[in-house]
Short mmCIF file of C-alpha atoms in Angstrom, two decimals:
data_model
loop_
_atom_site.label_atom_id
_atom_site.label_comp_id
_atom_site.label_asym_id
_atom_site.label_seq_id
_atom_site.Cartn_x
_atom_site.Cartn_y
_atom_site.Cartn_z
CA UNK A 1 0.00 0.00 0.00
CA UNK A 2 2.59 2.63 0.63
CA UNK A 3 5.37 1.24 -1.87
CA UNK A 4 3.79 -0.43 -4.97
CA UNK A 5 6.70 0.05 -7.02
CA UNK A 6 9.82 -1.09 -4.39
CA UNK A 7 7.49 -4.19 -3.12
CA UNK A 8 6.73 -5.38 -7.36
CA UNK A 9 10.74 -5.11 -7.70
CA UNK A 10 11.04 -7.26 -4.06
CA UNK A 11 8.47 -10.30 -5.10
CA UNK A 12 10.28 -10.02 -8.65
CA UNK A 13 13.71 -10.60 -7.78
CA UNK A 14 12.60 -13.56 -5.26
CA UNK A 15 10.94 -14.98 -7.90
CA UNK A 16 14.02 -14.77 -10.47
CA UNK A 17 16.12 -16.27 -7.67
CA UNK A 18 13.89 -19.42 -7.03
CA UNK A 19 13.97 -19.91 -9.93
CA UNK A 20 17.41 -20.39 -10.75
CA UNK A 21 17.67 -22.21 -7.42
CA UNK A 22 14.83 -24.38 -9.20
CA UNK A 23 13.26 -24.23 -5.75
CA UNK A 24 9.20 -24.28 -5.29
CA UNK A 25 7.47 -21.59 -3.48
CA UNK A 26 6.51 -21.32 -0.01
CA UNK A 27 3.46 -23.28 0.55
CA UNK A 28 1.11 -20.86 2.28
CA UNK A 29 0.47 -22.10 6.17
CA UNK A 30 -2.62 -23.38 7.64
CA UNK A 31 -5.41 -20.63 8.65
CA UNK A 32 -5.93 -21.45 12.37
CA UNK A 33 -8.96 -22.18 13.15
CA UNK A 34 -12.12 -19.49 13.59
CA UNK A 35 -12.25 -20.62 17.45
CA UNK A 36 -9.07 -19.86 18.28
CA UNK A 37 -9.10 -16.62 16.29
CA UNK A 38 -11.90 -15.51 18.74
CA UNK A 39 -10.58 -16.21 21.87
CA UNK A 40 -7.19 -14.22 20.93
CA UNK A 41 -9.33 -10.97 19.77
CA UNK A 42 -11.65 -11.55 23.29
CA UNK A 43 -8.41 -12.15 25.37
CA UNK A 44 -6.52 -8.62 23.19
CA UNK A 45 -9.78 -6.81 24.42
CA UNK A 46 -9.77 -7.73 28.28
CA UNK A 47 -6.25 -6.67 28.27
CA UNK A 48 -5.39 -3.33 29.81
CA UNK A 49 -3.03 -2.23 26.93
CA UNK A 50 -4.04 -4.70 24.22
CA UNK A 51 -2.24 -5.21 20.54
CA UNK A 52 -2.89 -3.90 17.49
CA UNK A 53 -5.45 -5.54 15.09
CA UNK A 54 -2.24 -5.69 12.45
CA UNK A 55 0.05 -7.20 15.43
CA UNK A 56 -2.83 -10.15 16.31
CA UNK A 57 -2.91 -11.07 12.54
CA UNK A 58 1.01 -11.45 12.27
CA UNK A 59 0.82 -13.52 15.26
CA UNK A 60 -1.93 -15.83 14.07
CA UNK A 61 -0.20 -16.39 10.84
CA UNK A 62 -2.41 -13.94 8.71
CA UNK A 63 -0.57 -12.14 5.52
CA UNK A 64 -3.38 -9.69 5.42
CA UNK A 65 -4.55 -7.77 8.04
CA UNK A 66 -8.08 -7.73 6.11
CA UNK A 67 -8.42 -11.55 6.37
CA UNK A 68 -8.94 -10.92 10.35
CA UNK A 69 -11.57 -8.21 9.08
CA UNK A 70 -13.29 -10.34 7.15
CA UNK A 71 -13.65 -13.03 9.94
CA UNK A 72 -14.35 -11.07 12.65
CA UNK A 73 -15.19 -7.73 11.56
CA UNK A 74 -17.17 -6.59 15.01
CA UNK A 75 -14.46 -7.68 17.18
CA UNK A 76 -11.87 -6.27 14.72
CA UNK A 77 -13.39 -2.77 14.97
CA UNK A 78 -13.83 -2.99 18.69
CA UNK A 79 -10.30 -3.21 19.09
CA UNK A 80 -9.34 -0.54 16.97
CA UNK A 81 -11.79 1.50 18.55
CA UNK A 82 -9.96 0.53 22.37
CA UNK A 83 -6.28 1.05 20.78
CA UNK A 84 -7.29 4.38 19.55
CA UNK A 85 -8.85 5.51 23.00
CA UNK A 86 -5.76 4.03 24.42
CA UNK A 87 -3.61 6.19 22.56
CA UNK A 88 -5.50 9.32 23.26
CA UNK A 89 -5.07 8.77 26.70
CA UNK A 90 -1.69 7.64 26.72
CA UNK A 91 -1.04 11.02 24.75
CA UNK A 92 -3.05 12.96 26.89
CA UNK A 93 -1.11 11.64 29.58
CA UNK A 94 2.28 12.42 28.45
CA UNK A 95 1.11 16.13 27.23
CA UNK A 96 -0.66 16.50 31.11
CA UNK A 97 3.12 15.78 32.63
CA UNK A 98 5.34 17.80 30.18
CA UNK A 99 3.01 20.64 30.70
CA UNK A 100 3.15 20.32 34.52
CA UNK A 101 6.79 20.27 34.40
CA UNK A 102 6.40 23.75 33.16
CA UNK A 103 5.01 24.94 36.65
CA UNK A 104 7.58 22.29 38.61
CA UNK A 105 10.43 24.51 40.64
CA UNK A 106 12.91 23.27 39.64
CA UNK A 107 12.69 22.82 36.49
CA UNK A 108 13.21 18.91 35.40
CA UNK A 109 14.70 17.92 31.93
CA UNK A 110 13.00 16.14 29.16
CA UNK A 111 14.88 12.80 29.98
CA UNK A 112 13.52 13.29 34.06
CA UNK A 113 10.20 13.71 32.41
CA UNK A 114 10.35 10.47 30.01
CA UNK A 115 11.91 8.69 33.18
CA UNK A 116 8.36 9.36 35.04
CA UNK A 117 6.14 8.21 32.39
CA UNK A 118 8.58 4.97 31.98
CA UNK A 119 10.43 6.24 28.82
CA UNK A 120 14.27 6.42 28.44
CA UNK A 121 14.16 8.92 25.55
CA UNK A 122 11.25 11.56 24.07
CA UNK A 123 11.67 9.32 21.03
CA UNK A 124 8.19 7.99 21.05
CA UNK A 125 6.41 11.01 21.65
CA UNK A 126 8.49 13.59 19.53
CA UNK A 127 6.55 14.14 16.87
CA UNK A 128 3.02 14.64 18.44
CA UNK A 129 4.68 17.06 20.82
CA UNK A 130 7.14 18.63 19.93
CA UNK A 131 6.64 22.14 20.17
CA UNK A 132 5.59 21.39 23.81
CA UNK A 133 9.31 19.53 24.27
CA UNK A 134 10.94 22.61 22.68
CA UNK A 135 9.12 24.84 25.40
CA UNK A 136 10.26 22.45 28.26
CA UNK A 137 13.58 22.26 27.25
CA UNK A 138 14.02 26.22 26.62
CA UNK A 139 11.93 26.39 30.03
CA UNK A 140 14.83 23.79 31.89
CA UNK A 141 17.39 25.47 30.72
CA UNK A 142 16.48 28.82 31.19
CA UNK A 143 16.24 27.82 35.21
CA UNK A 144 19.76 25.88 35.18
CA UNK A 145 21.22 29.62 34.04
CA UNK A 146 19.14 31.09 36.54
CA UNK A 147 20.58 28.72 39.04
CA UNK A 148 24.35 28.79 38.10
CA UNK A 149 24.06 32.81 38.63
CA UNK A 150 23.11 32.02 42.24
CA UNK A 151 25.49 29.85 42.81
CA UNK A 152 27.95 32.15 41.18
CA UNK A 153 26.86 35.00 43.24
CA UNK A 154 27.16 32.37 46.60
CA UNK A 155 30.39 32.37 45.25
CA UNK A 156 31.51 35.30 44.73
CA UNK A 157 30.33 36.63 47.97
CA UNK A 158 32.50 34.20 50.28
CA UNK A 159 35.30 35.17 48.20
CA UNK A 160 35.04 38.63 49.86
CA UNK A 161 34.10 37.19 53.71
CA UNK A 162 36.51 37.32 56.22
CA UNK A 163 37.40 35.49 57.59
CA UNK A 164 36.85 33.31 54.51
CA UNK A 165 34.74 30.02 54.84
CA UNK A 166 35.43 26.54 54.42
CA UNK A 167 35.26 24.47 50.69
CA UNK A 168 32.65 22.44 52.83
CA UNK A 169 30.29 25.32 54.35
CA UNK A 170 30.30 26.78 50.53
CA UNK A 171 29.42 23.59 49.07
CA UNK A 172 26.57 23.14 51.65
CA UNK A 173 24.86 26.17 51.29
CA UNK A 174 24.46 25.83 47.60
CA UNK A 175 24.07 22.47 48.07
CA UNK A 176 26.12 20.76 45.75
CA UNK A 177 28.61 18.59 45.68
CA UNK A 178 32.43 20.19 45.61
CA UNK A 179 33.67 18.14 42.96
CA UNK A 180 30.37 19.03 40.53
CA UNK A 181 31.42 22.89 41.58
CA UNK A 182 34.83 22.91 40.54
CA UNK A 183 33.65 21.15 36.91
CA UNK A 184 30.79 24.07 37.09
CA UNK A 185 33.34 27.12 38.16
CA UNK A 186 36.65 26.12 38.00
CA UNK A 187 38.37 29.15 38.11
CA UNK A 188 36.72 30.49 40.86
CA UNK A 189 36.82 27.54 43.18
CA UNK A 190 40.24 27.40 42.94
CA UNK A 191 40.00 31.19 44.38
CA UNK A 192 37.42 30.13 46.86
CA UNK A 193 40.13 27.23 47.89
CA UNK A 194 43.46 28.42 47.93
CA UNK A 195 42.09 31.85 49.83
CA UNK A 196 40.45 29.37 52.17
CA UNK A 197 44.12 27.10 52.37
CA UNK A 198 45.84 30.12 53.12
CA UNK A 199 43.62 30.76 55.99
CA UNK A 200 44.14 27.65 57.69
CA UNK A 201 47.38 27.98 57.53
CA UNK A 202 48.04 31.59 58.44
CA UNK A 203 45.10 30.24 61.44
CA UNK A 204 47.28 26.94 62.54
CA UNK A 205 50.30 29.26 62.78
CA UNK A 206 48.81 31.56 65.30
CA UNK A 207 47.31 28.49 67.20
CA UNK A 208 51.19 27.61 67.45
CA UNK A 209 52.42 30.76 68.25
CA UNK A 210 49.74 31.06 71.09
CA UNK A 211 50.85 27.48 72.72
CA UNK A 212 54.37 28.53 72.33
CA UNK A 213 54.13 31.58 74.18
CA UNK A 214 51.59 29.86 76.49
CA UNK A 215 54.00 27.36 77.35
CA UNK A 216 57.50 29.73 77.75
CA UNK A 217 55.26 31.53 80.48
CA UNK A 218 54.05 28.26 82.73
CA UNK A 219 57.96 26.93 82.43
CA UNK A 220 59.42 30.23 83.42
CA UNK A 221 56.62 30.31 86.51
CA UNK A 222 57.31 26.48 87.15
CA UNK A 223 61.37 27.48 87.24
CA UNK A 224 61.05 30.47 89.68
CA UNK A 225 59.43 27.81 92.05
CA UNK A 226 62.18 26.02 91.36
CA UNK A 227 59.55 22.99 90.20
CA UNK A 228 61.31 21.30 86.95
CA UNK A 229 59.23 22.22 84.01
CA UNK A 230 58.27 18.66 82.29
CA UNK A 231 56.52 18.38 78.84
CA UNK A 232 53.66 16.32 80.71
CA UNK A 233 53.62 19.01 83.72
CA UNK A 234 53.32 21.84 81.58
CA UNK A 235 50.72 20.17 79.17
CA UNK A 236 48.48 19.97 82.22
CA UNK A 237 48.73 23.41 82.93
CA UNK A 238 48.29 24.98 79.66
CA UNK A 239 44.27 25.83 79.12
CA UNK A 240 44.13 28.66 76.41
CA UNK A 241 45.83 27.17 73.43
CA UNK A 242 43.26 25.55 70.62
CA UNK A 243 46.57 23.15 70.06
CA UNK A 244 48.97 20.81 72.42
CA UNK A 245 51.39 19.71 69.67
CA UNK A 246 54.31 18.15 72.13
CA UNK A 247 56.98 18.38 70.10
CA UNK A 248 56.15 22.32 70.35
CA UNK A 249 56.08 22.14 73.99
CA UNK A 250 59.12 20.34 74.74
CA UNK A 251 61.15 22.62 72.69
CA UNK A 252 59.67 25.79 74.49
CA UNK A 253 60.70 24.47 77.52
CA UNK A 254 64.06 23.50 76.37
CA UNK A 255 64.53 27.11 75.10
CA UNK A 256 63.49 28.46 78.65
CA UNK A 257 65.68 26.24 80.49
CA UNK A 258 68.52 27.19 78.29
CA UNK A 259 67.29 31.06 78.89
CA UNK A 260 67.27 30.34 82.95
CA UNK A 261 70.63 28.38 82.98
CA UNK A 262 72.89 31.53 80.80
CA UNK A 263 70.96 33.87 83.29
CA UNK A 264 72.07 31.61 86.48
CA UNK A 265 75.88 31.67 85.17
CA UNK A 266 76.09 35.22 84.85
CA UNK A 267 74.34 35.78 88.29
#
């Protein structure tokens, strides 16, 4: 019906090659019988999403969809009828959730949307909607841009706090991962993170500098007692510091018993 001309040229050139083959043609199968005909159009109607009238003649062995007609013609129609109401809902499903996706905050893709109605691409419905799929695409990407310039201007506004946050408080207030932020703004993250490194470490060296002076003062109390200033003695004793590094602590008192024994020889 919709290739006269390519399917005459098909049957031809099968012909000319049985021929040489000197085989016989197919010998047409058996027509099932009218019983069983009827209960597979009765069991395609009681079905909730039944097959096409075409699809139940290919399955019965039919070469002509209008041999099932001619059998059954009520059935037949009744089941064209159902497929067609079937596929007006089915459509008028799929248009009810792309257009609601228009409202949705935020904004999901197509492929979210084909994921709901249990599609993995638009493929199936493209070309009954597709002006609505243009619209919901424009309308999901017009939100992502919206949404990267707030997370830009998150961004760009901890770059200027002081003192500045950490990677981890930036990346929960947007919400996002850090690893999907640097791929989204690279350059500035790497701002964001080496302003934030320097911090920390300009932070950790104060820390130090506070249990070092912290810990001069106890072992220069301890020594005017004349108590011996141990690393575990004046550990106990120090309360202020964020830090008790050791190693720090037992060269500060090193240094001060070094101070108090030069100031004992010149006495």
């Amino acid at each position: 019906r919709r290739d006269r001309i390519t399917c005459a040229l098909i049957t031809k050139r099968r012909a000319e090659i049985r021929a040489r083959k000197g085989s016989s043609p197919c010998l047409p199968s058996p027509t099932p019988p009218k019983q069983r005909i009827r209960k597979r159009l009765e069991a395609a109607l009681a079905q909730e999403s039944p097959p096409s009238v075409p699809a139940i003649a290919e399955q019965l062995g039919f070469k002509y969809v209008a041999s099932l007609y001619r059998r059954f013609p009520v059935l037949c129609r009744r089941l064209a009828a159902i497929r067609r109401e079937h596929r007006r809902r089915r459509r008028l499903r799929i248009e009810t959730a792309f257009r609601a996706a228009l409202t949705e905050e935020p904004a999901p893709t197509l492929k979210q949307v084909a994921y709901r109605l249990g599609y993995k691409t638009t493929r199936p419905y493209d070309h009954y909607f597709s002006s609505l799929l243009k619209t919901v695409a424009a309308h999901a990407r017009n939100h992502r841009q919206q949404q990267k310039s707030q997370i830009r201007a998150v961004l760009e506004a901890a770059l200027k706090e002081d003192p500045p946050p950490l990677m981890q408080t930036v990346a929960r207030r947007v919400g996002l991962t850090r690893g999907y932020l640097t791929e989204l703004f690279p350059g500035l993250w790497q701002r964001l993170g080496a302003r934030s490194k320097d911090h920390r470490m300009r932070e950790a060296e104060r820390k130090r500098q506070m249990l070092r002076q912290e810990a001069r003062e106890i072992a220069r109390g301890l020594l005017k007692t004349g108590t011996p200033p141990t690393r575990r003695l004046v550990s106990s004793m120090i309360a202020r510091s964020p830090i008790k590094t050791s190693h720090l602590i037992s060269k500060e008192i090193r240094k001060v018993e070094e101070e108090h024994q030069k100031l004992r020889v010149k006495s």
